[in-house]
Short mmCIF file of C-alpha atoms in Angstrom, two decimals:
data_model
loop_
_atom_site.label_atom_id
_atom_site.label_comp_id
_atom_site.label_asym_id
_atom_site.label_seq_id
_atom_site.Cartn_x
_atom_site.Cartn_y
_atom_site.Cartn_z
CA UNK A 1 24.39 33.08 9.25
CA UNK A 2 26.67 33.30 6.23
CA UNK A 3 30.39 33.63 6.87
CA UNK A 4 32.04 34.53 3.57
CA UNK A 5 35.56 35.98 3.33
CA UNK A 6 35.72 39.79 3.07
CA UNK A 7 35.63 41.27 -0.43
CA UNK A 8 37.16 44.54 -1.62
CA UNK A 9 34.49 46.98 -2.78
CA UNK A 10 34.59 50.51 -4.18
CA UNK A 11 32.65 52.97 -2.02
CA UNK A 12 32.25 56.72 -2.52
CA UNK A 13 34.96 57.31 0.09
CA UNK A 14 37.37 54.75 -1.41
CA UNK A 15 37.93 51.00 -1.29
CA UNK A 16 36.95 48.95 1.76
CA UNK A 17 36.92 45.31 2.77
CA UNK A 18 33.32 44.21 3.24
CA UNK A 19 32.00 41.03 4.88
CA UNK A 20 28.38 39.94 4.38
CA UNK A 21 26.43 38.16 7.13
CA UNK A 22 22.84 36.95 7.04
CA UNK A 23 21.20 36.53 10.44
CA UNK A 24 17.82 35.04 11.27
CA UNK A 25 17.76 37.25 14.39
CA UNK A 26 18.41 40.54 12.60
CA UNK A 27 15.44 42.88 12.18
CA UNK A 28 17.17 45.47 10.02
CA UNK A 29 20.26 45.95 7.89
CA UNK A 30 23.19 47.08 10.02
CA UNK A 31 26.89 47.90 9.79
CA UNK A 32 29.73 47.28 12.21
CA UNK A 33 33.52 47.28 12.02
CA UNK A 34 35.45 44.03 12.48
CA UNK A 35 38.93 45.03 13.70
CA UNK A 36 40.33 41.54 13.16
CA UNK A 37 40.17 41.84 9.38
CA UNK A 38 39.99 45.60 9.06
CA UNK A 39 36.61 45.17 7.40
CA UNK A 40 33.08 46.51 7.64
CA UNK A 41 30.47 43.83 8.33
CA UNK A 42 27.04 44.16 6.72
CA UNK A 43 24.37 42.13 8.54
CA UNK A 44 21.22 41.33 6.58
CA UNK A 45 17.87 40.05 7.90
CA UNK A 46 16.58 36.88 6.21
CA UNK A 47 14.62 38.67 3.47
CA UNK A 48 16.85 41.70 2.94
CA UNK A 49 18.71 41.96 -0.36
CA UNK A 50 22.39 42.63 -0.96
CA UNK A 51 21.20 45.83 -2.64
CA UNK A 52 19.79 47.05 0.67
CA UNK A 53 23.17 46.45 2.26
CA UNK A 54 24.97 48.30 -0.52
CA UNK A 55 22.61 51.25 -0.12
CA UNK A 56 23.42 51.48 3.59
CA UNK A 57 27.14 51.20 2.83
CA UNK A 58 26.97 54.04 0.32
CA UNK A 59 24.93 56.24 2.68
CA UNK A 60 27.47 55.68 5.47
CA UNK A 61 30.64 55.56 3.35
CA UNK A 62 32.23 58.42 5.27
CA UNK A 63 31.59 56.73 8.62
CA UNK A 64 33.03 53.46 7.30
CA UNK A 65 36.15 55.21 5.97
CA UNK A 66 36.73 57.09 9.23
CA UNK A 67 36.28 54.01 11.41
CA UNK A 68 38.58 51.85 9.30
CA UNK A 69 41.25 54.57 9.21
CA UNK A 70 41.11 54.84 13.01
CA UNK A 71 41.92 51.16 13.55
CA UNK A 72 45.32 50.37 15.10
CA UNK A 73 47.93 48.93 12.76
CA UNK A 74 47.79 45.17 12.28
CA UNK A 75 50.47 43.23 14.17
CA UNK A 76 51.24 39.91 12.45
CA UNK A 77 53.09 37.12 14.23
CA UNK A 78 56.48 37.38 12.54
CA UNK A 79 60.09 37.27 13.66
CA UNK A 80 60.93 40.38 15.67
CA UNK A 81 57.33 41.43 16.41
CA UNK A 82 56.52 42.58 19.94
CA UNK A 83 53.47 40.73 21.26
CA UNK A 84 51.95 41.56 24.66
CA UNK A 85 51.36 38.80 27.19
CA UNK A 86 49.50 40.13 30.24
CA UNK A 87 50.28 43.54 28.69
CA UNK A 88 54.04 42.92 28.86
CA UNK A 89 55.79 43.06 25.44
CA UNK A 90 57.38 39.77 24.35
CA UNK A 91 59.56 39.67 21.23
CA UNK A 92 59.08 36.81 18.76
CA UNK A 93 62.41 35.10 18.09
CA UNK A 94 62.45 32.67 15.18
CA UNK A 95 64.87 29.77 15.71
CA UNK A 96 64.76 27.70 12.52
CA UNK A 97 67.32 25.16 13.75
CA UNK A 98 65.53 24.46 17.04
CA UNK A 99 62.79 22.00 17.87
CA UNK A 100 59.80 22.16 20.13
CA UNK A 101 57.15 24.40 18.60
CA UNK A 102 56.94 27.67 20.54
CA UNK A 103 57.83 28.54 24.12
CA UNK A 104 58.58 31.53 26.34
CA UNK A 105 62.02 32.47 27.65
CA UNK A 106 61.98 35.62 29.76
CA UNK A 107 60.24 38.23 27.63
CA UNK A 108 60.77 36.38 24.36
CA UNK A 109 58.60 33.96 22.42
CA UNK A 110 60.91 31.42 20.79
CA UNK A 111 59.56 29.62 17.74
CA UNK A 112 61.20 26.59 16.15
CA UNK A 113 60.92 25.29 12.59
CA UNK A 114 60.30 26.96 9.27
CA UNK A 115 59.27 30.59 8.95
CA UNK A 116 55.94 29.51 7.48
CA UNK A 117 55.05 27.93 10.86
CA UNK A 118 55.81 30.96 13.04
CA UNK A 119 52.34 32.53 13.01
CA UNK A 120 50.46 29.30 13.69
CA UNK A 121 52.82 28.21 16.47
CA UNK A 122 52.66 31.57 18.27
CA UNK A 123 48.88 31.50 17.93
CA UNK A 124 48.71 27.97 19.36
CA UNK A 125 50.97 28.91 22.26
CA UNK A 126 48.88 31.95 23.17
CA UNK A 127 45.67 29.94 23.07
CA UNK A 128 47.16 27.43 25.53
CA UNK A 129 48.33 30.25 27.80
CA UNK A 130 44.94 31.95 27.60
CA UNK A 131 43.10 28.83 28.63
CA UNK A 132 45.50 28.27 31.53
CA UNK A 133 45.42 31.85 32.80
CA UNK A 134 41.67 32.33 32.43
CA UNK A 135 41.06 28.87 33.86
CA UNK A 136 42.89 29.88 37.02
CA UNK A 137 40.81 33.02 37.39
CA UNK A 138 37.57 31.14 36.72
CA UNK A 139 38.42 28.39 39.22
CA UNK A 140 38.94 30.95 41.98
CA UNK A 141 35.72 32.80 41.22
CA UNK A 142 33.65 29.63 40.90
CA UNK A 143 35.02 28.35 44.21
CA UNK A 144 33.85 31.55 45.93
CA UNK A 145 30.32 30.89 44.71
CA UNK A 146 30.36 27.12 45.09
CA UNK A 147 29.54 26.84 41.38
CA UNK A 148 30.72 24.31 38.82
CA UNK A 149 31.84 25.25 35.33
CA UNK A 150 30.64 22.67 32.84
CA UNK A 151 33.31 23.51 30.28
CA UNK A 152 35.85 26.24 29.53
CA UNK A 153 36.87 27.03 25.96
CA UNK A 154 38.89 29.74 24.23
CA UNK A 155 37.91 31.05 20.81
CA UNK A 156 38.66 33.91 18.43
CA UNK A 157 35.67 36.21 18.79
CA UNK A 158 35.23 39.80 17.61
CA UNK A 159 32.20 41.04 19.54
CA UNK A 160 32.47 39.40 22.97
CA UNK A 161 35.39 38.86 25.33
CA UNK A 162 33.51 36.10 27.11
CA UNK A 163 30.19 34.28 27.20
CA UNK A 164 28.24 31.90 29.42
CA UNK A 165 26.05 29.17 27.94
CA UNK A 166 22.80 28.02 29.60
CA UNK A 167 24.48 24.67 30.40
CA UNK A 168 27.17 26.40 32.49
CA UNK A 169 29.92 26.35 29.89
CA UNK A 170 32.15 29.43 29.69
CA UNK A 171 33.95 30.69 26.60
CA UNK A 172 36.58 33.42 26.31
CA UNK A 173 38.52 35.18 23.61
CA UNK A 174 42.08 33.85 23.53
CA UNK A 175 43.18 37.44 22.92
CA UNK A 176 42.60 38.20 26.61
CA UNK A 177 45.98 36.55 27.22
CA UNK A 178 47.46 39.84 25.96
CA UNK A 179 45.46 41.97 28.42
CA UNK A 180 46.58 42.86 31.96
CA UNK A 181 45.88 40.31 34.65
CA UNK A 182 43.29 42.62 36.23
CA UNK A 183 41.34 42.64 32.96
CA UNK A 184 41.40 38.84 32.77
CA UNK A 185 40.24 38.77 36.40
CA UNK A 186 37.26 40.99 35.59
CA UNK A 187 36.15 39.08 32.48
CA UNK A 188 36.38 35.80 34.39
CA UNK A 189 34.30 37.28 37.24
CA UNK A 190 31.76 38.61 34.75
CA UNK A 191 31.17 35.22 33.16
CA UNK A 192 31.19 33.28 36.44
CA UNK A 193 28.58 35.71 37.78
CA UNK A 194 26.37 34.64 34.87
CA UNK A 195 26.30 31.15 36.37
CA UNK A 196 24.03 32.71 39.00
CA UNK A 197 22.35 35.46 36.98
CA UNK A 198 21.84 35.03 33.21
CA UNK A 199 21.17 38.75 32.77
CA UNK A 200 22.77 42.12 33.43
CA UNK A 201 20.48 43.23 36.22
CA UNK A 202 21.42 44.90 39.49
CA UNK A 203 21.98 41.62 41.33
CA UNK A 204 24.33 40.48 38.58
CA UNK A 205 26.49 43.61 38.81
CA UNK A 206 26.49 43.44 42.60
CA UNK A 207 27.84 39.90 42.35
CA UNK A 208 30.52 40.98 39.85
CA UNK A 209 31.65 43.62 42.33
CA UNK A 210 31.87 40.94 45.02
CA UNK A 211 34.02 38.76 42.79
CA UNK A 212 36.48 41.37 41.53
CA UNK A 213 37.72 44.85 42.47
CA UNK A 214 38.69 45.50 38.85
CA UNK A 215 35.37 45.94 37.04
CA UNK A 216 35.44 49.65 36.21
CA UNK A 217 39.14 49.93 35.39
CA UNK A 218 38.99 46.74 33.30
CA UNK A 219 35.97 47.96 31.30
CA UNK A 220 37.78 51.24 30.65
CA UNK A 221 40.92 49.37 29.54
CA UNK A 222 39.00 47.15 27.13
CA UNK A 223 37.17 50.15 25.70
CA UNK A 224 40.47 51.91 25.02
CA UNK A 225 42.69 48.99 24.00
CA UNK A 226 40.34 46.20 22.90
CA UNK A 227 40.60 47.02 19.20
CA UNK A 228 44.40 46.76 19.43
CA UNK A 229 44.12 43.19 20.73
CA UNK A 230 41.85 42.30 17.82
CA UNK A 231 44.49 43.50 15.35
CA UNK A 232 47.16 41.09 16.62
CA UNK A 233 48.00 37.85 14.86
#
């Protein structure tokens, strides 16, 4: 699948950032919104032309414009920004004369070094925290089932909060570090349950309910606030 940077295109409803993806699994041309970049993603099957994608974009220009306009404002990692950790706002404090990368003091994220390093260092810190927090949730859930997790990784994904590989490896979006603890608990339970059931059948959901009391409220929270998390950083 191609992964080119978004390009700015003129559509009947105005300009929009557009990313092009080619997928061997796609059966038709499709559109989706990527909140991370504030862009519309056009997915093309192997033999579909760019022209087919442009035709779909033009036909759905109003939908694209409305969806992009509805996205939450982007929140870059800069001095003074309020970044949620477990849904608690933490203010970024740039300390150019300090050393030590980035660390948390109370409800502040302190960042040492030059201003150009602030974004990367906050990002790195949150990835470490995400792996630690989600790892704790996963360890508890796996222990309840007597399962072993082959590997746990954190990534920057736009369509899934977590995934389970056939070899037992689990992967999560680092952005879950910004979600409430109950949401992290649910996503961890969801992926650990896949170690037993690699589907979304009734036995899978029954196991999720055994592993966490937070499934319904967490799904509602992610539906309402997930796009906001994807606009951070």
